[in-house]
Amino acid sequence: MTLLDILPSLRGTTRPRLDPNIWPLTTGVDELGRITVGRVALTDIADQYRTPAYVLGETDFRTRARRYRAALPQAAVVYAGKSLLTTAVARWVAEEGLGLDVCSAAELATALAGGVDPARIVLHGNAKSCDELRNAIDVGVGRIVIDSPMEITYLAGLVRRPQPVLIRVTPDIDIHGHRAVTTGVTDQKFGFALADRRAARAAARILATPNLDLVGLHCHIGSQISDPAPYGEAVHRLIGAMADIRTEHGVLLTELNIGGGHGVPYVRGDAALDTGAFAAVVDDALTTACAAERFQRPRLVVEPGRALSARAGVTLYRVCGVKSQPGGRTFVAVDGGMSDNPRVALHGAKYTVALANRHPLGPSVVATVVGRHCEAGDEIVHDVELPADIHAGDLLAVACTGAYQHSMASTYNMVGRPPVVAVRDGASRMLVRRETTADLLSRDRG
Ligand code: LLP
């Protein structure tokens, strides 16, 4: 039940308390005004697991995975584990029929522990070590995406049987989307440039290496992209490059991996990538590019991370204190911060926050929610409307925190990282436990 159900007279005069585009699909408000996710009151999670805590809606994650498969029936959907990975998440990914993209030894180990078929794992990374490559080959990962000349040298010495590989190329596409991060341009660390024949030279070396089976090209043009057009452009450029390889070497590449970067809304009014529109643009680009080059349509692979994991996650914080400074600003300090959410300081990310333990009735105040860390930039949400009577002990929930938070958390100030708690159908279960002071001290050898 939402606030609007309880106060029907407000209907039409105010917006819903929790924007369904930002909060998990299973979010609700119970009769006490407590926010629920997966039919579990967030106050119960906070009481049982303490705060801060990452809450993950399993139904949300699985539903979005299914929607992707439905929107792109001809494509392989490979979830980018860097956005959020635990063994349970890996298991959901496998059960929903997705592949998994990993970029470190521990991500690979987590995927395998979660029961992901190695053949459905794609290994990424711009600085893979020889040991990482050896391990990936030994466990039988389905695809290795080659990102540097040194990797070709390592792989040449390691492969004893055919290993499918792709080349990561930079198609020189500059996305100017809102808050987007660009990785598709030439002047950055990833991939081989199409320009200057760097990618062509890598292809020639790989094709000349026994047991390196070049199956396709890969690109990842950036993050938080809401306009599907750049993906269409990427398809055109990569099909052109695949046609050039056919001409030069007589080899037909059959796989086109166009990465992830699909945008999601963090605050009201943010644009999101429409999966249907994306599918249509990419399909159209494949049809026209393949016709122009008389190229056989390759198997399409997409690698969304955030679009599957971000909205499944909510972070819970307990309010520690409220302070009004002489300058007029009100600071609401909570028991977490930049250690569990580095994205505000790192990317200037904006978030949506809500009071989770009671109805936010009465007058409101514009406040800044700050963390507990010794850094002035340790903010979670800037200038947000909160109830004027907010006080220590209240519970705040921050939406859209499933992606790049647990996976990017630190232990700054020796604050242990929060637990990850999954909710579904009225029940909660801990996927990752809280990091304790004993955990932190256990690495210190004195
Ligand atoms: N594939 C490759 C090769 C990638 O490098 C990435 C993300 C993805 C797929 C998934 O992108 P997604 O769909 O999740 O946007 N730390 C930043 C995000 C960095 C993403 C890097 N690569 C943030 O906090 O927003």
GROMACS .gro file of C-alpha atoms and ligand atoms in nm:
model
  471
    1MET     CA    1   0.000   0.000   0.000
    2THR     CA    2   0.136   0.343  -0.084
    3LEU     CA    3   0.085   0.674   0.089
    4LEU     CA    4  -0.161   0.766  -0.183
    5ASP     CA    5  -0.374   0.464  -0.100
    6ILE     CA    6  -0.391   0.581   0.260
    7LEU     CA    7  -0.460   0.944   0.183
    8PRO     CA    8  -0.675   0.927  -0.131
    9SER     CA    9  -0.752   1.298  -0.107
   10LEU     CA   10  -0.391   1.368  -0.205
   11ARG     CA   11  -0.427   1.173  -0.529
   12GLY     CA   12  -0.371   1.395  -0.828
   13THR     CA   13  -0.222   1.671  -0.621
   14THR     CA   14   0.104   1.501  -0.539
   15ARG     CA   15   0.346   1.251  -0.691
   16PRO     CA   16   0.379   0.898  -0.559
   17ARG     CA   17   0.618   0.875  -0.265
   18LEU     CA   18   0.838   0.617  -0.434
   19ASP     CA   19   0.898   0.643  -0.808
   20PRO     CA   20   0.839   0.296  -0.958
   21ASN     CA   21   1.104   0.367  -1.224
   22ILE     CA   22   1.375   0.397  -0.959
   23TRP     CA   23   1.279   0.168  -0.670
   24PRO     CA   24   1.275  -0.214  -0.694
   25LEU     CA   25   0.972  -0.358  -0.875
   26THR     CA   26   0.847  -0.514  -0.551
   27THR     CA   27   0.862  -0.194  -0.341
   28GLY     CA   28   0.561  -0.104  -0.129
   29VAL     CA   29   0.460   0.086   0.183
   30ASP     CA   30   0.277  -0.095   0.463
   31GLU     CA   31   0.004   0.045   0.685
   32LEU     CA   32   0.263   0.175   0.934
   33GLY     CA   33   0.430   0.374   0.657
   34ARG     CA   34   0.730   0.143   0.644
   35ILE     CA   35   0.888   0.079   0.306
   36THR     CA   36   0.885  -0.286   0.203
   37VAL     CA   37   1.081  -0.465  -0.069
   38GLY     CA   38   0.992  -0.820  -0.168
   39ARG     CA   39   0.718  -0.797   0.100
   40VAL     CA   40   0.979  -0.753   0.376
   41ALA     CA   41   0.976  -0.432   0.582
   42LEU     CA   42   1.312  -0.259   0.556
   43THR     CA   43   1.295  -0.187   0.929
   44ASP     CA   44   1.295  -0.564   0.990
   45ILE     CA   45   1.607  -0.601   0.776
   46ALA     CA   46   1.775  -0.318   0.966
   47ASP     CA   47   1.684  -0.477   1.300
   48GLN     CA   48   1.799  -0.823   1.200
   49TYR     CA   49   2.115  -0.747   1.001
   50ARG     CA   50   2.191  -0.396   1.135
   51THR     CA   51   2.294  -0.100   0.923
   52PRO     CA   52   2.430  -0.004   0.680
   53ALA     CA   53   2.303  -0.293   0.471
   54TYR     CA   54   2.262  -0.359   0.102
   55VAL     CA   55   1.919  -0.508   0.027
   56LEU     CA   56   1.871  -0.691  -0.298
   57GLY     CA   57   1.533  -0.775  -0.451
   58GLU     CA   58   1.574  -1.115  -0.612
   59THR     CA   59   1.247  -1.084  -0.804
   60ASP     CA   60   1.356  -0.749  -0.946
   61PHE     CA   61   1.686  -0.890  -1.072
   62ARG     CA   62   1.530  -1.202  -1.219
   63THR     CA   63   1.244  -1.008  -1.382
   64ARG     CA   64   1.485  -0.770  -1.553
   65ALA     CA   65   1.695  -1.064  -1.673
   66ARG     CA   66   1.382  -1.221  -1.825
   67ARG     CA   67   1.280  -0.893  -1.986
   68TYR     CA   68   1.621  -0.868  -2.152
   69ARG     CA   69   1.597  -1.216  -2.294
   70ALA     CA   70   1.244  -1.146  -2.418
   71ALA     CA   71   1.346  -0.814  -2.580
   72LEU     CA   72   1.650  -0.969  -2.749
   73PRO     CA   73   1.548  -1.324  -2.836
   74GLN     CA   74   1.822  -1.367  -3.100
   75ALA     CA   75   2.100  -1.231  -2.880
   76ALA     CA   76   2.305  -1.383  -2.600
   77VAL     CA   77   2.265  -1.176  -2.284
   78VAL     CA   78   2.583  -1.182  -2.075
   79TYR     CA   79   2.548  -1.015  -1.735
   80ALA     CA   80   2.841  -0.790  -1.637
   81GLY     CA   81   2.939  -0.924  -1.295
   82LYS     CA   82   3.150  -0.619  -1.215
   83SER     CA   83   2.829  -0.432  -1.135
   84LEU     CA   84   2.735  -0.678  -0.858
   85LEU     CA   85   2.845  -1.035  -0.802
   86THR     CA   86   2.793  -1.290  -0.529
   87THR     CA   87   2.759  -1.665  -0.571
   88ALA     CA   88   2.380  -1.632  -0.534
   89VAL     CA   89   2.367  -1.362  -0.803
   90ALA     CA   90   2.577  -1.587  -1.028
   91ARG     CA   91   2.326  -1.867  -0.967
   92TRP     CA   92   2.031  -1.639  -1.058
   93VAL     CA   93   2.216  -1.542  -1.376
   94ALA     CA   94   2.268  -1.907  -1.472
   95GLU     CA   95   1.912  -2.003  -1.385
   96GLU     CA   96   1.775  -1.720  -1.597
   97GLY     CA   97   1.975  -1.844  -1.896
   98LEU     CA   98   2.226  -1.559  -1.912
   99GLY     CA   99   2.601  -1.575  -1.957
  100LEU     CA  100   2.838  -1.399  -1.716
  101ASP     CA  101   3.115  -1.149  -1.786
  102VAL     CA  102   3.402  -1.149  -1.535
  103CYS     CA  103   3.721  -0.945  -1.517
  104SER     CA  104   3.927  -1.087  -1.231
  105ALA     CA  105   4.030  -1.418  -1.077
  106ALA     CA  106   3.787  -1.371  -0.787
  107GLU     CA  107   3.495  -1.280  -1.015
  108LEU     CA  108   3.571  -1.595  -1.214
  109ALA     CA  109   3.588  -1.805  -0.896
  110THR     CA  110   3.257  -1.656  -0.776
  111ALA     CA  111   3.091  -1.735  -1.109
  112LEU     CA  112   3.211  -2.096  -1.093
  113ALA     CA  113   3.109  -2.130  -0.726
  114GLY     CA  114   2.764  -2.005  -0.827
  115GLY     CA  115   2.737  -2.287  -1.078
  116VAL     CA  116   2.780  -2.089  -1.400
  117ASP     CA  117   2.881  -2.310  -1.694
  118PRO     CA  118   3.240  -2.203  -1.780
  119ALA     CA  119   3.146  -2.211  -2.149
  120ARG     CA  120   2.907  -1.921  -2.078
  121ILE     CA  121   3.172  -1.707  -1.909
  122VAL     CA  122   3.341  -1.418  -2.091
  123LEU     CA  123   3.674  -1.295  -1.951
  124HIS     CA  124   3.752  -0.924  -1.979
  125GLY     CA  125   4.022  -0.691  -1.850
  126ASN     CA  126   4.275  -0.447  -1.994
  127ALA     CA  127   4.561  -0.581  -1.781
  128LYS     CA  128   4.508  -0.954  -1.751
  129SER     CA  129   4.806  -1.132  -1.600
  130CYS     CA  130   4.956  -1.448  -1.739
  131ASP     CA  131   4.828  -1.638  -1.432
  132GLU     CA  132   4.475  -1.508  -1.481
  133LEU     CA  133   4.480  -1.614  -1.843
  134ARG     CA  134   4.620  -1.958  -1.755
  135ASN     CA  135   4.352  -2.011  -1.492
  136ALA     CA  136   4.077  -1.898  -1.731
  137ILE     CA  137   4.199  -2.142  -1.997
  138ASP     CA  138   4.230  -2.424  -1.742
  139VAL     CA  139   3.871  -2.386  -1.622
  140GLY     CA  140   3.748  -2.358  -1.982
  141VAL     CA  141   3.601  -2.008  -2.008
  142GLY     CA  142   3.395  -1.975  -2.324
  143ARG     CA  143   3.544  -1.648  -2.447
  144ILE     CA  144   3.851  -1.438  -2.372
  145VAL     CA  145   3.827  -1.079  -2.492
  146ILE     CA  146   4.178  -0.974  -2.589
  147ASP     CA  147   4.261  -0.617  -2.489
  148SER     CA  148   4.636  -0.576  -2.544
  149PRO     CA  149   4.926  -0.704  -2.758
  150MET     CA  150   5.091  -0.860  -2.450
  151GLU     CA  151   4.788  -1.085  -2.400
  152ILE     CA  152   4.836  -1.233  -2.746
  153THR     CA  153   5.193  -1.319  -2.648
  154TYR     CA  154   5.082  -1.478  -2.319
  155LEU     CA  155   4.799  -1.670  -2.483
  156ALA     CA  156   5.024  -1.799  -2.760
  157GLY     CA  157   5.236  -1.966  -2.492
  158LEU     CA  158   4.941  -2.099  -2.293
  159VAL     CA  159   4.683  -2.247  -2.529
  160ARG     CA  160   4.704  -2.622  -2.587
  161ARG     CA  161   4.361  -2.657  -2.747
  162PRO     CA  162   4.143  -2.416  -2.949
  163GLN     CA  163   4.041  -2.117  -2.733
  164PRO     CA  164   3.768  -1.888  -2.868
  165VAL     CA  165   3.872  -1.523  -2.838
  166LEU     CA  166   3.740  -1.182  -2.940
  167ILE     CA  167   3.927  -0.858  -2.993
  168ARG     CA  168   3.810  -0.555  -2.798
  169VAL     CA  169   3.811  -0.264  -3.039
  170THR     CA  170   3.749   0.107  -2.985
  171PRO     CA  171   3.520   0.223  -3.262
  172ASP     CA  172   3.584   0.593  -3.184
  173ILE     CA  173   3.229   0.669  -3.083
  174ASP     CA  174   3.198   0.953  -2.834
  175ILE     CA  175   2.876   0.934  -2.640
  176HIS     CA  176   2.768   1.265  -2.495
  177GLY     CA  177   2.483   1.132  -2.286
  178HIS     CA  178   2.390   1.275  -1.950
  179ARG     CA  179   2.652   1.168  -1.691
  180ALA     CA  180   2.773   0.904  -1.937
  181VAL     CA  181   3.125   0.766  -1.906
  182THR     CA  182   3.296   0.726  -2.243
  183THR     CA  183   3.508   0.423  -2.325
  184GLY     CA  184   3.445   0.394  -2.698
  185VAL     CA  185   3.688   0.666  -2.801
  186THR     CA  186   4.044   0.595  -2.910
  187ASP     CA  187   4.231   0.802  -2.651
  188GLN     CA  188   4.181   0.579  -2.345
  189LYS     CA  189   4.325   0.259  -2.207
  190PHE     CA  190   4.083  -0.004  -2.340
  191GLY     CA  191   4.100  -0.207  -2.656
  192PHE     CA  192   4.261  -0.177  -2.997
  193ALA     CA  193   4.174   0.124  -3.209
  194LEU     CA  194   4.003   0.062  -3.541
  195ALA     CA  195   4.185   0.377  -3.646
  196ASP     CA  196   4.549   0.338  -3.749
  197ARG     CA  197   4.491  -0.036  -3.820
  198ARG     CA  198   4.576  -0.132  -3.461
  199ALA     CA  199   4.284  -0.374  -3.445
  200ALA     CA  200   4.366  -0.511  -3.790
  201ARG     CA  201   4.723  -0.585  -3.682
  202ALA     CA  202   4.601  -0.761  -3.367
  203ALA     CA  203   4.366  -0.972  -3.581
  204ALA     CA  204   4.651  -1.071  -3.810
  205ARG     CA  205   4.867  -1.179  -3.513
  206ILE     CA  206   4.585  -1.376  -3.350
  207LEU     CA  207   4.493  -1.550  -3.674
  208ALA     CA  208   4.856  -1.652  -3.717
  209THR     CA  209   4.868  -1.805  -3.366
  210PRO     CA  210   4.785  -2.176  -3.344
  211ASN     CA  211   4.489  -2.257  -3.119
  212LEU     CA  212   4.370  -1.896  -3.088
  213ASP     CA  213   4.027  -1.915  -3.246
  214LEU     CA  214   3.922  -1.560  -3.334
  215VAL     CA  215   3.540  -1.570  -3.334
  216GLY     CA  216   3.446  -1.204  -3.326
  217LEU     CA  217   3.487  -0.844  -3.220
  218HIS     CA  218   3.383  -0.670  -2.901
  219CYS     CA  219   3.330  -0.308  -2.803
  220HIS     CA  220   3.196  -0.128  -2.496
  221ILE     CA  221   3.122   0.234  -2.577
  222GLY     CA  222   3.051   0.371  -2.229
  223SER     CA  223   2.821   0.385  -1.928
  224GLN     CA  224   2.478   0.529  -1.857
  225ILE     CA  225   2.382   0.554  -2.224
  226SER     CA  226   2.015   0.629  -2.280
  227ASP     CA  227   2.016   0.695  -2.656
  228PRO     CA  228   2.027   0.371  -2.859
  229ALA     CA  229   2.172   0.544  -3.168
  230PRO     CA  230   2.544   0.506  -3.073
  231TYR     CA  231   2.494   0.129  -3.051
  232GLY     CA  232   2.367   0.129  -3.409
  233GLU     CA  233   2.674   0.324  -3.513
  234ALA     CA  234   2.898   0.078  -3.328
  235VAL     CA  235   2.736  -0.213  -3.513
  236HIS     CA  236   2.805  -0.043  -3.847
  237ARG     CA  237   3.171   0.018  -3.764
  238LEU     CA  238   3.233  -0.330  -3.624
  239ILE     CA  239   3.063  -0.507  -3.915
  240GLY     CA  240   3.285  -0.296  -4.143
  241ALA     CA  241   3.592  -0.416  -3.951
  242MET     CA  242   3.472  -0.778  -3.967
  243ALA     CA  243   3.427  -0.745  -4.342
  244ASP     CA  244   3.783  -0.609  -4.372
  245ILE     CA  245   3.916  -0.913  -4.183
  246ARG     CA  246   3.725  -1.139  -4.423
  247THR     CA  247   3.880  -0.957  -4.719
  248GLU     CA  248   4.234  -0.964  -4.579
  249HIS     CA  249   4.240  -1.311  -4.428
  250GLY     CA  250   3.947  -1.500  -4.577
  251VAL     CA  251   3.816  -1.559  -4.224
  252LEU     CA  252   3.448  -1.511  -4.137
  253LEU     CA  253   3.393  -1.383  -3.781
  254THR     CA  254   3.057  -1.495  -3.644
  255GLU     CA  255   3.018  -1.304  -3.317
  256LEU     CA  256   2.954  -0.937  -3.243
  257ASN     CA  257   2.963  -0.833  -2.877
  258ILE     CA  258   2.853  -0.472  -2.829
  259GLY     CA  259   2.912  -0.455  -2.453
  260GLY     CA  260   2.687  -0.291  -2.196
  261GLY     CA  261   2.642   0.061  -2.066
  262HIS     CA  262   2.263   0.065  -2.073
  263GLY     CA  263   2.145   0.365  -1.872
  264VAL     CA  264   1.909   0.352  -1.574
  265PRO     CA  265   1.735   0.636  -1.384
  266TYR     CA  266   1.878   0.724  -1.041
  267VAL     CA  267   1.660   1.028  -0.974
  268ARG     CA  268   1.318   1.134  -1.100
  269GLY     CA  269   1.336   1.251  -1.459
  270ASP     CA  270   1.661   1.066  -1.547
  271ALA     CA  271   1.653   0.905  -1.890
  272ALA     CA  272   1.687   0.527  -1.923
  273LEU     CA  273   1.778   0.314  -2.221
  274ASP     CA  274   1.458   0.161  -2.355
  275THR     CA  275   1.543  -0.204  -2.418
  276GLY     CA  276   1.284  -0.235  -2.695
  277ALA     CA  277   1.418   0.072  -2.878
  278PHE     CA  278   1.773  -0.056  -2.830
  279ALA     CA  279   1.680  -0.395  -2.977
  280ALA     CA  280   1.515  -0.228  -3.278
  281VAL     CA  281   1.810   0.005  -3.348
  282VAL     CA  282   2.065  -0.276  -3.321
  283ASP     CA  283   1.857  -0.510  -3.534
  284ASP     CA  284   1.816  -0.245  -3.802
  285ALA     CA  285   2.188  -0.163  -3.796
  286LEU     CA  286   2.277  -0.532  -3.829
  287THR     CA  287   2.042  -0.570  -4.124
  288THR     CA  288   2.172  -0.266  -4.314
  289ALA     CA  289   2.542  -0.312  -4.227
  290CYS     CA  290   2.540  -0.681  -4.320
  291ALA     CA  291   2.355  -0.609  -4.644
  292ALA     CA  292   2.599  -0.332  -4.737
  293GLU     CA  293   2.902  -0.554  -4.674
  294ARG     CA  294   2.729  -0.873  -4.799
  295PHE     CA  295   2.826  -1.013  -4.461
  296GLN     CA  296   2.659  -1.306  -4.291
  297ARG     CA  297   2.463  -1.183  -3.986
  298PRO     CA  298   2.675  -1.257  -3.676
  299ARG     CA  299   2.550  -1.379  -3.340
  300LEU     CA  300   2.480  -1.071  -3.128
  301VAL     CA  301   2.600  -1.054  -2.766
  302VAL     CA  302   2.511  -0.780  -2.516
  303GLU     CA  303   2.661  -0.728  -2.170
  304PRO     CA  304   2.430  -0.525  -1.946
  305GLY     CA  305   2.534  -0.496  -1.582
  306ARG     CA  306   2.373  -0.194  -1.419
  307ALA     CA  307   2.046  -0.238  -1.610
  308LEU     CA  308   1.996  -0.571  -1.433
  309SER     CA  309   2.141  -0.501  -1.090
  310ALA     CA  310   2.105  -0.129  -1.007
  311ARG     CA  311   1.733  -0.105  -0.935
  312ALA     CA  312   1.728  -0.438  -0.750
  313GLY     CA  313   1.933  -0.277  -0.474
  314VAL     CA  314   1.846  -0.045  -0.187
  315THR     CA  315   2.092   0.064   0.084
  316LEU     CA  316   1.974   0.110   0.442
  317TYR     CA  317   2.131   0.361   0.678
  318ARG     CA  318   2.047   0.458   1.032
  319VAL     CA  319   2.041   0.833   1.101
  320CYS     CA  320   2.311   0.910   1.358
  321GLY     CA  321   2.240   1.278   1.403
  322VAL     CA  322   2.101   1.594   1.247
  323LYS     CA  323   2.294   1.920   1.246
  324SER     CA  324   2.204   2.270   1.124
  325GLN     CA  325   2.510   2.475   1.040
  326PRO     CA  326   2.528   2.855   1.057
  327GLY     CA  327   2.536   2.872   0.676
  328GLY     CA  328   2.182   2.740   0.676
  329ARG     CA  329   2.242   2.388   0.557
  330THR     CA  330   2.101   2.090   0.742
  331PHE     CA  331   2.318   1.779   0.751
  332VAL     CA  332   2.169   1.439   0.820
  333ALA     CA  333   2.458   1.208   0.914
  334VAL     CA  334   2.420   0.835   0.865
  335ASP     CA  335   2.622   0.529   0.965
  336GLY     CA  336   2.765   0.453   0.618
  337GLY     CA  337   2.887   0.668   0.331
  338MET     CA  338   3.163   0.676   0.074
  339SER     CA  339   3.298   0.336   0.181
  340ASP     CA  340   2.975   0.163   0.076
  341ASN     CA  341   2.886   0.415  -0.196
  342PRO     CA  342   3.191   0.567  -0.364
  343ARG     CA  343   2.994   0.674  -0.671
  344VAL     CA  344   2.894   1.017  -0.540
  345ALA     CA  345   3.253   1.124  -0.475
  346LEU     CA  346   3.386   0.942  -0.782
  347HIS     CA  347   3.126   1.019  -1.048
  348GLY     CA  348   2.916   1.295  -0.893
  349ALA     CA  349   2.628   1.047  -0.896
  350LYS     CA  350   2.284   1.156  -0.777
  351TYR     CA  351   2.059   0.933  -0.568
  352THR     CA  352   1.703   0.910  -0.443
  353VAL     CA  353   1.652   0.875  -0.069
  354ALA     CA  354   1.341   0.810   0.139
  355LEU     CA  355   1.248   0.778   0.503
  356ALA     CA  356   1.187   0.405   0.542
  357ASN     CA  357   1.052   0.353   0.895
  358ARG     CA  358   0.741   0.576   0.903
  359HIS     CA  359   0.519   0.801   0.695
  360PRO     CA  360   0.702   1.123   0.602
  361LEU     CA  361   0.416   1.346   0.720
  362GLY     CA  362   0.436   1.710   0.826
  363PRO     CA  363   0.662   1.987   0.700
  364SER     CA  364   0.983   1.906   0.520
  365VAL     CA  365   1.335   2.043   0.524
  366VAL     CA  366   1.598   2.053   0.251
  367ALA     CA  367   1.892   1.855   0.382
  368THR     CA  368   2.216   1.693   0.271
  369VAL     CA  369   2.264   1.332   0.372
  370VAL     CA  370   2.627   1.279   0.464
  371GLY     CA  371   2.831   0.976   0.556
  372ARG     CA  372   3.044   0.896   0.859
  373HIS     CA  373   3.385   0.918   0.691
  374CYS     CA  374   3.660   1.171   0.748
  375GLU     CA  375   3.622   1.347   0.416
  376ALA     CA  376   3.419   1.658   0.339
  377GLY     CA  377   3.305   1.508   0.008
  378ASP     CA  378   3.150   1.212   0.186
  379GLU     CA  379   2.794   1.288   0.078
  380ILE     CA  380   2.521   1.050  -0.023
  381VAL     CA  381   2.249   1.288  -0.142
  382HIS     CA  382   2.274   1.663  -0.181
  383ASP     CA  383   1.979   1.897  -0.116
  384VAL     CA  384   1.700   1.649  -0.069
  385GLU     CA  385   1.360   1.705   0.090
  386LEU     CA  386   1.322   1.509   0.412
  387PRO     CA  387   1.069   1.540   0.697
  388ALA     CA  388   1.162   1.832   0.923
  389ASP     CA  389   1.134   1.607   1.228
  390ILE     CA  390   1.397   1.360   1.103
  391HIS     CA  391   1.605   1.246   1.397
  392ALA     CA  392   1.864   0.998   1.518
  393GLY     CA  393   1.733   0.644   1.492
  394ASP     CA  394   1.526   0.704   1.177
  395LEU     CA  395   1.596   0.468   0.889
  396LEU     CA  396   1.685   0.599   0.543
  397ALA     CA  397   1.669   0.393   0.225
  398VAL     CA  398   1.869   0.494  -0.083
  399ALA     CA  399   1.734   0.355  -0.409
  400CYS     CA  400   1.912   0.219  -0.716
  401THR     CA  401   2.221   0.106  -0.527
  402GLY     CA  402   2.251  -0.250  -0.660
  403ALA     CA  403   2.520  -0.170  -0.916
  404TYR     CA  404   2.881  -0.063  -0.856
  405GLN     CA  405   2.838  -0.025  -0.480
  406HIS     CA  406   2.894  -0.361  -0.314
  407SER     CA  407   3.143  -0.428  -0.593
  408MET     CA  408   3.323  -0.095  -0.542
  409ALA     CA  409   3.304  -0.072  -0.164
  410SER     CA  410   3.616   0.003   0.041
  411THR     CA  411   3.711  -0.021   0.406
  412TYR     CA  412   3.805   0.346   0.443
  413ASN     CA  413   3.848   0.445   0.808
  414MET     CA  414   3.855   0.069   0.873
  415VAL     CA  415   3.481   0.050   0.850
  416GLY     CA  416   3.380  -0.305   0.754
  417ARG     CA  417   3.178  -0.346   0.437
  418PRO     CA  418   2.800  -0.398   0.475
  419PRO     CA  419   2.619  -0.729   0.430
  420VAL     CA  420   2.420  -0.809   0.117
  421VAL     CA  421   2.073  -0.929   0.211
  422ALA     CA  422   1.838  -1.076  -0.049
  423VAL     CA  423   1.462  -1.040  -0.012
  424ARG     CA  424   1.193  -1.232  -0.190
  425ASP     CA  425   0.830  -1.324  -0.122
  426GLY     CA  426   0.829  -1.208   0.239
  427ALA     CA  427   1.160  -1.368   0.339
  428SER     CA  428   1.516  -1.240   0.371
  429ARG     CA  429   1.847  -1.421   0.356
  430MET     CA  430   2.204  -1.304   0.392
  431LEU     CA  431   2.411  -1.347   0.075
  432VAL     CA  432   2.727  -1.182   0.206
  433ARG     CA  433   2.791  -1.119   0.574
  434ARG     CA  434   2.911  -0.793   0.722
  435GLU     CA  435   3.287  -0.745   0.733
  436THR     CA  436   3.398  -0.737   1.096
  437THR     CA  437   3.684  -0.566   1.275
  438ALA     CA  438   3.830  -0.915   1.319
  439ASP     CA  439   3.821  -0.960   0.938
  440LEU     CA  440   4.009  -0.635   0.895
  441LEU     CA  441   4.266  -0.719   1.163
  442SER     CA  442   4.317  -1.071   1.027
  443ARG     CA  443   4.519  -0.933   0.735
  444ASP     CA  444   4.744  -0.727   0.959
  445ARG     CA  445   5.057  -0.930   1.033
  446GLY     CA  446   5.195  -0.695   1.295
  447LLP     N1  447   3.104  -0.485  -2.058
  447LLP     C1  448   3.223  -0.427  -2.037
  447LLP     C2  449   3.338  -0.470  -2.116
  447LLP     C3  450   3.237  -0.327  -1.942
  447LLP     O1  451   3.357  -0.269  -1.923
  447LLP     C4  452   3.125  -0.287  -1.864
  447LLP     C5  453   3.139  -0.182  -1.764
  447LLP     C6  454   3.003  -0.352  -1.887
  447LLP     C7  455   2.995  -0.450  -1.986
  447LLP     C8  456   2.879  -0.323  -1.809
  447LLP     O2  457   2.840  -0.189  -1.814
  447LLP     P1  458   2.699  -0.145  -1.751
  447LLP     O3  459   2.591  -0.209  -1.833
  447LLP     O4  460   2.695  -0.196  -1.611
  447LLP     O5  461   2.702   0.002  -1.755
  447LLP     N2  462   3.218   0.243  -1.200
  447LLP     C9  463   3.125   0.298  -1.295
  447LLP    C10  464   3.088   0.199  -1.399
  447LLP    C11  465   3.206   0.144  -1.475
  447LLP    C12  466   3.164   0.041  -1.576
  447LLP    C13  467   3.278  -0.020  -1.646
  447LLP     N3  468   3.246  -0.119  -1.741
  447LLP    C14  469   3.003   0.347  -1.217
  447LLP     O6  470   3.004   0.341  -1.096
  447LLP     O7  471   2.906   0.395  -1.277
   0.00000   0.00000   0.00000
